[in-house]
Coordinates of C-alpha atoms in Angstrom, one line a residue:
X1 CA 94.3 95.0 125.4
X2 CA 90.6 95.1 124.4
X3 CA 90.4 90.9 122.3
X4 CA 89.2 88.8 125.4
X5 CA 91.4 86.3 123.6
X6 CA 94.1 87.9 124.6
X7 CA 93.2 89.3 128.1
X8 CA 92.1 86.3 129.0
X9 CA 95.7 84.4 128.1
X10 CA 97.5 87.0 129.9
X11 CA 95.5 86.8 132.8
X12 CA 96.2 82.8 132.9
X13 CA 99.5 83.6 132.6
X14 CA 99.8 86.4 135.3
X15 CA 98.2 84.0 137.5
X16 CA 100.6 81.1 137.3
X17 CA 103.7 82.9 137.1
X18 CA 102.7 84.5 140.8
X19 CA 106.1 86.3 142.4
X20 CA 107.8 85.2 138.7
X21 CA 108.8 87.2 136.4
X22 CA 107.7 84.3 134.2
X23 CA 106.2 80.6 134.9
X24 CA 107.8 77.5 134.1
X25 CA 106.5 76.1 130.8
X26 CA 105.6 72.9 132.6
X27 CA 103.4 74.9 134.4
X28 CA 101.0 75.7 131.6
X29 CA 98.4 73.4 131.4
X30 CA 95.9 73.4 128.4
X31 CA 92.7 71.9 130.1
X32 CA 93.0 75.3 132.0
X33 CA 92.5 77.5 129.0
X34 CA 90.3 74.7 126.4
X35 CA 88.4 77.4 125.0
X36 CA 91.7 79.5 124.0
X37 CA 93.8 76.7 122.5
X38 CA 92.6 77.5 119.4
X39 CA 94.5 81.0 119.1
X40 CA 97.2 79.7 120.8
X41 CA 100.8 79.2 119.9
X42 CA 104.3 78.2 121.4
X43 CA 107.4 79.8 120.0
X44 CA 110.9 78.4 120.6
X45 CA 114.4 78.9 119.4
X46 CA 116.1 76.7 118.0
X47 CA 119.9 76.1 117.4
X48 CA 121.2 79.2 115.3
X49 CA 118.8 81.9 116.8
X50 CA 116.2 81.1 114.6
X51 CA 112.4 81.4 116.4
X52 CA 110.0 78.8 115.1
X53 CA 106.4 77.8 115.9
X54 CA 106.4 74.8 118.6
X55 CA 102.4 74.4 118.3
X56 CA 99.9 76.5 116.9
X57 CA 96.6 76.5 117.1
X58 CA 94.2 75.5 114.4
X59 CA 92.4 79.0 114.2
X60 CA 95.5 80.3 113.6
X61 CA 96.7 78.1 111.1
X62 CA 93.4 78.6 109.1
X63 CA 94.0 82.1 109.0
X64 CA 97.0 81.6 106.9
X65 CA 96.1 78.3 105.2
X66 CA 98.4 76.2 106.3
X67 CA 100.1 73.9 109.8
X68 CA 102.6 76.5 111.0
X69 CA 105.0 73.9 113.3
X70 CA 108.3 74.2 112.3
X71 CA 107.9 77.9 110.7
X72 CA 109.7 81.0 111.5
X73 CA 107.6 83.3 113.3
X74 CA 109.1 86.1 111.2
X75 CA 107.5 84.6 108.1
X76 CA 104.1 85.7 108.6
X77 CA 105.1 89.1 108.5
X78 CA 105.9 91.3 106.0
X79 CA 109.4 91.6 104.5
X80 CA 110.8 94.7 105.7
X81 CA 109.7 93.4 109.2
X82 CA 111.2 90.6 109.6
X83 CA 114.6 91.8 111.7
X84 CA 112.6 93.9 114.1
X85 CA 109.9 91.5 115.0
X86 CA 112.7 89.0 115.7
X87 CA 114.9 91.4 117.9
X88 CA 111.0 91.8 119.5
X89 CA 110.5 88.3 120.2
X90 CA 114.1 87.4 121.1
X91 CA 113.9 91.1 123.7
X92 CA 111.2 89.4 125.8
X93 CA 112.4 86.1 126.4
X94 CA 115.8 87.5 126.9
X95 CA 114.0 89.9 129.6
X96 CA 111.0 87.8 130.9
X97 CA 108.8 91.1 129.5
X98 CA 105.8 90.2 127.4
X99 CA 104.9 92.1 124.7
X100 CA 101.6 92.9 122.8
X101 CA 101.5 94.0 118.9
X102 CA 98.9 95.2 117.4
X103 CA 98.8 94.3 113.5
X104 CA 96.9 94.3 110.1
X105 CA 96.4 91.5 108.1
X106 CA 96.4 91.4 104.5
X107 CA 95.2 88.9 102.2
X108 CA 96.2 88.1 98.8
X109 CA 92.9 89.8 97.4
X110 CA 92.9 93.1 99.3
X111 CA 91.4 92.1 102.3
X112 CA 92.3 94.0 105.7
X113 CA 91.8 92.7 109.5
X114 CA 92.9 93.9 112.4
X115 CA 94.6 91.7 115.1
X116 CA 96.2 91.6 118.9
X117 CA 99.1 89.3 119.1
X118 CA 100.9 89.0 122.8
X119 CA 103.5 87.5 123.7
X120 CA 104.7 86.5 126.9
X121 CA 107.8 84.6 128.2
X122 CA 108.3 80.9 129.2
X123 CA 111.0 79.5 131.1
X124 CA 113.2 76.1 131.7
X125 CA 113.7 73.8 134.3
X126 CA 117.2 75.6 133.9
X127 CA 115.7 78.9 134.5
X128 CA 116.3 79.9 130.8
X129 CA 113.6 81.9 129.1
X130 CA 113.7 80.0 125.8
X131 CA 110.1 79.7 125.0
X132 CA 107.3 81.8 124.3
X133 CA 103.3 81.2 125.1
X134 CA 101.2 83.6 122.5
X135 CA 97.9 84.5 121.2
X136 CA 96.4 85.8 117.8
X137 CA 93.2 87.1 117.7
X138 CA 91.6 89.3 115.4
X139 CA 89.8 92.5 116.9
X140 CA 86.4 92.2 115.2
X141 CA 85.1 89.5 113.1
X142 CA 85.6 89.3 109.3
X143 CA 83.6 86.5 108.0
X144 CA 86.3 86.5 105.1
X145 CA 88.6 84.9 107.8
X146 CA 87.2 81.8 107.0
X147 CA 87.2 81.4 103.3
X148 CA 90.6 83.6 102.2
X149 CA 94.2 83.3 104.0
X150 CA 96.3 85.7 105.3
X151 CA 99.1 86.3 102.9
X152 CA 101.2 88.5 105.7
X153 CA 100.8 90.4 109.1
X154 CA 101.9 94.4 109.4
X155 CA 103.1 95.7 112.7
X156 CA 101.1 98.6 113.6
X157 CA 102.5 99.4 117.2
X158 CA 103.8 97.4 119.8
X159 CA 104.3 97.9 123.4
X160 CA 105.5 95.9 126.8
X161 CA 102.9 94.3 129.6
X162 CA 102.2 95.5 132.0
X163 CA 102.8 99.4 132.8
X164 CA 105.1 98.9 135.1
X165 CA 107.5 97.4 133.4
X166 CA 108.4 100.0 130.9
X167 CA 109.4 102.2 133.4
X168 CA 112.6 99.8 134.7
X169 CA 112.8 98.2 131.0
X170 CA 116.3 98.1 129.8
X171 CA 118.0 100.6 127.4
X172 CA 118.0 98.3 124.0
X173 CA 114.6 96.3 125.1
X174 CA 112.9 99.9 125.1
X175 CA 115.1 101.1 121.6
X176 CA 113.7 97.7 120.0
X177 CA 110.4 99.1 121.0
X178 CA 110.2 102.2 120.1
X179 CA 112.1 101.5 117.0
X180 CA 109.8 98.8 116.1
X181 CA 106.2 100.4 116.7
X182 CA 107.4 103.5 114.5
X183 CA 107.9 101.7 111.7
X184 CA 105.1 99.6 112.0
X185 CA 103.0 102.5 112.2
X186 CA 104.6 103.7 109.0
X187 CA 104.5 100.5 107.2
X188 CA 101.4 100.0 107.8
X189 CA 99.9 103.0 106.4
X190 CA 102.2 102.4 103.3
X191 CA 100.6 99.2 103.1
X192 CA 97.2 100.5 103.1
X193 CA 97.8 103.1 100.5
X194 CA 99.4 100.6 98.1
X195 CA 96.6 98.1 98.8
X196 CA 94.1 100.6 98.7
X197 CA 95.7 101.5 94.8
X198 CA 96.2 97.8 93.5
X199 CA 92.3 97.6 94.0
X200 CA 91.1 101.1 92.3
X201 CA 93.8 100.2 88.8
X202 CA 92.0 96.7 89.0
X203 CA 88.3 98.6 89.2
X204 CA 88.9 100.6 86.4

């Protein structure tokens, strides 16, 4: 991690959790973190698998020009993405692992920013892991953040918090992984070429 965004969040989160593998959601309280809120978001499943924004926060939902509550997660990224980001989201609540991504965004003119998203488990009063407590930030400031919207987000890699959990991460948590940062890395670059093309045709 290198946003203070998102090592801050994590941080909060390490902290409350203590000997847990992850905290109760009841435990997260927002006056703690006031000055994150605003790149904050809860994701939660709802009935039929699908993972939905609970609350997001209003930096995010300017990035993408619109309120995301209610959405799937999986549509702010790009097409060919979709399942793996999913299997992603649904691996760490299913494990109590968080997760970071690290992602390009794309706007509808041709614009590029680069982002940390983590994600990190929630659980029940049950015990279940059904929610997650996240953060989008992007990695250096792009005053064109502010005036243009995302149109999608492209995994670049992703990998599981902290260290130490990889090494006693289960078999299909750490395929999901793998599987999922290599073709992010790929797509990504395709994306860059083919965005890169769009905007040399439209200069000549």
């Amino acid at each position: 991690m290198r946003v203070q965004t998102t090592i801050e969040i994590f941080d909060y989160w390490n902290r409350i959790r203590g000997a847990a593998d992850a905290p109760l959601k009841s435990q997260v309280e927002p006056s703690a973190v006031p000055h994150l809120l605003q790149s904050l978001f809860i994701l939660e499943t709802r009935d039929g698998g699908d993972i939905v924004f609970r609350l997001a926060g209003t930096r995010i939902c300017d990035f993408f020009g619109r309120d995301l509550r209610g959405e799937r997660f999986s549509s702010l990224w790009a097409h060919g993405q979709h399942a793996d980001i999913e299997r992603t989201a649904m691996g760490v609540m299913d494990h109590a692992m968080p997760a970071l991504f690290n992602t390009t965004g794309y706007s509808t003119v041709g614009h590029q920013a680069s982002f940390e998203i983590i994600m990190m488990p929630l659980r029940s009063s049950d015990g279940a892991c059904d929610r997650l407590l996240g953060a989008i930030a992007p990695t250096a400031p792009a005053s064109w953040l502010e005036i243009v919207p995302l149109e999608f987000l492209a995994l670049d890699r992703s990998r599981l918090l902290p260290e130490k959990f990889s090494k006693a991460m289960p078999a299909e948590l750490r395929s999901i992984n793998e599987v999922v940062a290599a073709k992010g890395i790929g797509f990504g670059q395709a994306m860059r070429r083919m965005v890169s093309q769009l905007l040399s045709a439209e200069a000549r």
